[in-house]
mmCIF file of C-alpha atoms in Angstrom:
data_model
loop_
_atom_site.group_PDB
_atom_site.id
_atom_site.type_symbol
_atom_site.label_atom_id
_atom_site.label_comp_id
_atom_site.label_asym_id
_atom_site.label_seq_id
_atom_site.Cartn_x
_atom_site.Cartn_y
_atom_site.Cartn_z
ATOM 1 C CA MET A 54 160.512 -0.863 101.238
ATOM 2 C CA SER A 55 157.436 0.896 100.005
ATOM 3 C CA THR A 56 157.577 4.671 100.477
ATOM 4 C CA ALA A 57 160.038 7.250 99.082
ATOM 5 C CA LEU A 58 160.320 10.996 98.951
ATOM 6 C CA ILE A 59 161.839 12.644 95.896
ATOM 7 C CA VAL A 60 163.170 16.116 96.594
ATOM 8 C CA GLY A 61 164.004 18.233 93.530
ATOM 9 C CA GLY A 62 163.425 17.843 89.814
ATOM 10 C CA ASP A 63 160.433 18.514 87.633
ATOM 11 C CA GLN A 64 160.299 15.637 85.184
ATOM 12 C CA ILE A 65 160.426 12.704 87.519
ATOM 13 C CA ASP A 66 158.546 10.005 85.677
ATOM 14 C CA GLY A 67 161.741 8.068 84.891
ATOM 15 C CA ILE A 68 162.810 8.307 88.548
ATOM 16 C CA LYS A 69 159.447 7.043 89.632
ATOM 17 C CA GLN A 70 159.652 4.044 87.334
ATOM 18 C CA VAL A 71 163.109 3.159 88.722
ATOM 19 C CA LEU A 72 161.781 3.320 92.326
ATOM 20 C CA ALA A 73 158.842 1.159 91.337
ATOM 21 C CA GLN A 74 161.191 -1.443 89.950
ATOM 22 C CA HIS A 75 162.781 -1.557 93.441
ATOM 23 C CA GLY A 76 159.493 -2.111 95.204
ATOM 24 C CA ILE A 77 158.620 1.462 96.103
ATOM 25 C CA THR A 78 154.856 1.668 95.955
ATOM 26 C CA ARG A 79 154.239 5.170 97.272
ATOM 27 C CA ILE A 80 156.204 8.200 96.103
ATOM 28 C CA ASP A 81 155.925 11.757 97.387
ATOM 29 C CA HIS A 82 157.492 14.638 95.531
ATOM 30 C CA TRP A 83 158.719 18.125 96.604
ATOM 31 C CA SER A 84 160.121 20.408 93.924
ATOM 32 C CA GLY A 85 162.460 22.063 96.482
ATOM 33 C CA ARG A 86 161.951 25.409 94.843
ATOM 34 C CA LYS A 87 158.579 26.395 96.335
ATOM 35 C CA VAL A 88 158.608 28.849 99.274
ATOM 36 C CA GLY A 89 156.796 26.414 101.536
ATOM 37 C CA ASP A 90 159.031 23.378 100.679
ATOM 38 C CA GLY A 91 161.550 24.395 103.355
ATOM 39 C CA LYS A 92 158.951 24.241 106.080
ATOM 40 C CA LYS A 93 157.520 20.737 105.112
ATOM 41 C CA THR A 94 158.083 17.738 107.303
ATOM 42 C CA ILE A 95 159.284 14.489 105.880
ATOM 43 C CA PRO A 96 156.349 12.036 105.970
ATOM 44 C CA HIS A 97 156.491 9.681 108.886
ATOM 45 C CA ASN A 98 156.475 6.493 106.738
ATOM 46 C CA THR A 99 159.273 7.633 104.375
ATOM 47 C CA GLU A 100 161.884 4.937 104.041
ATOM 48 C CA LEU A 101 164.091 6.444 101.329
ATOM 49 C CA ILE A 102 164.760 10.033 100.179
ATOM 50 C CA VAL A 103 166.022 10.653 96.641
ATOM 51 C CA LEU A 104 167.700 14.121 96.401
ATOM 52 C CA VAL A 105 167.907 15.325 92.887
ATOM 53 C CA THR A 106 171.019 17.411 93.401
ATOM 54 C CA ASN A 107 171.007 19.648 90.388
ATOM 55 C CA TRP A 108 167.554 21.023 91.240
ATOM 56 C CA ILE A 109 167.746 22.074 94.921
ATOM 57 C CA SER A 110 169.788 24.527 97.034
ATOM 58 C CA HIS A 111 172.594 23.631 99.369
ATOM 59 C CA THR A 112 170.651 24.964 102.319
ATOM 60 C CA PHE A 113 167.621 22.848 101.549
ATOM 61 C CA THR A 114 169.779 19.764 100.936
ATOM 62 C CA HIS A 115 171.506 20.296 104.316
ATOM 63 C CA LYS A 116 168.061 20.532 106.139
ATOM 64 C CA ILE A 117 166.802 17.294 104.510
ATOM 65 C CA LYS A 118 170.079 15.550 105.308
ATOM 66 C CA GLN A 119 169.955 16.507 108.939
ATOM 67 C CA THR A 120 166.329 15.535 109.375
ATOM 68 C CA ALA A 121 166.928 12.195 107.663
ATOM 69 C CA ALA A 122 169.947 11.457 109.814
ATOM 70 C CA LYS A 123 167.928 12.122 112.975
ATOM 71 C CA ARG A 124 165.268 9.724 111.788
ATOM 72 C CA GLY A 125 167.520 7.055 110.266
ATOM 73 C CA VAL A 126 166.026 7.577 106.768
ATOM 74 C CA ARG A 127 168.312 6.529 103.872
ATOM 75 C CA ILE A 128 169.276 9.159 101.295
ATOM 76 C CA VAL A 129 170.351 8.763 97.691
ATOM 77 C CA TYR A 130 171.939 11.756 96.056
ATOM 78 C CA THR A 131 171.548 11.738 92.255
ATOM 79 C CA PRO A 132 171.501 14.091 89.323
ATOM 80 C CA ASN A 133 168.211 14.276 87.462
ATOM 81 C CA GLY A 134 167.747 11.036 85.480
ATOM 82 C CA PRO A 135 166.732 7.454 85.952
ATOM 83 C CA ALA A 136 170.044 5.854 84.877
ATOM 84 C CA ALA A 137 172.078 7.598 87.540
ATOM 85 C CA LEU A 138 169.510 6.765 90.189
ATOM 86 C CA GLN A 139 169.418 3.056 89.068
ATOM 87 C CA ALA A 140 173.173 2.768 89.586
ATOM 88 C CA ARG A 141 172.977 4.316 93.069
ATOM 89 C CA LEU A 142 170.103 2.072 94.107
ATOM 90 C CA GLU A 143 172.057 -0.997 93.062
ATOM 91 C CA LYS A 144 174.891 0.153 95.432
ATOM 92 C CA LEU A 145 172.220 0.222 98.203
ATOM 93 C CA ASN A 146 171.002 -3.203 97.190
ATOM 94 C CA LEU A 147 167.509 -2.243 98.310
ATOM 95 C CA ASP A 148 165.848 -5.490 97.283
ATOM 96 C CA ASN A 149 167.944 -7.619 99.655
ATOM 97 C CA LEU A 150 167.946 -5.354 102.733
ATOM 98 C CA SER A 151 165.832 -6.093 105.741
ATOM 99 C CA GLU A 152 165.275 -3.764 108.713
ATOM 100 C CA GLY A 153 167.491 -5.911 110.922
ATOM 101 C CA GLU A 154 170.465 -5.341 108.609
ATOM 102 C CA CYS A 155 170.503 -1.532 108.848
ATOM 103 C CA PRO A 156 173.864 -0.356 110.097
ATOM 104 C CA SER A 157 174.142 2.025 113.046
ATOM 105 C CA ASP A 158 176.120 4.531 111.047
ATOM 106 C CA LYS A 159 173.359 6.504 109.322
ATOM 107 C CA HIS A 160 175.758 8.288 106.987
ATOM 108 C CA HIS A 161 176.589 4.880 105.418
ATOM 109 C CA TRP A 162 173.437 5.142 103.477
ATOM 110 C CA ALA A 163 174.173 8.441 101.768
ATOM 111 C CA ILE A 164 175.098 7.223 98.360
ATOM 112 C CA ALA A 165 176.551 9.835 95.973
ATOM 113 C CA ALA A 166 178.473 9.906 92.676
#
């Protein structure tokens, strides 16, 4: 895995570091609070979406969730902070997952608290 989209949060350096430790080499970030964020399209090569739940609206979260499900992109829901994200990524076991192992149930990948 090499590309992730972080949605929400302002201070995301710690989150970026955790993602880098899991082999993510490219990270895009949307604050989720700008007027135009709701109209953005998830980049084509995005393999993981990190939703920082305490920084985005329910409506925006729902839109991202629907789009990700249609495209088969995994989502990790996390409060702002690298420790919480680390625990959730360990549940996904990103380092040992190959494309052939992806389950057909896309909601299986939604990892929350």
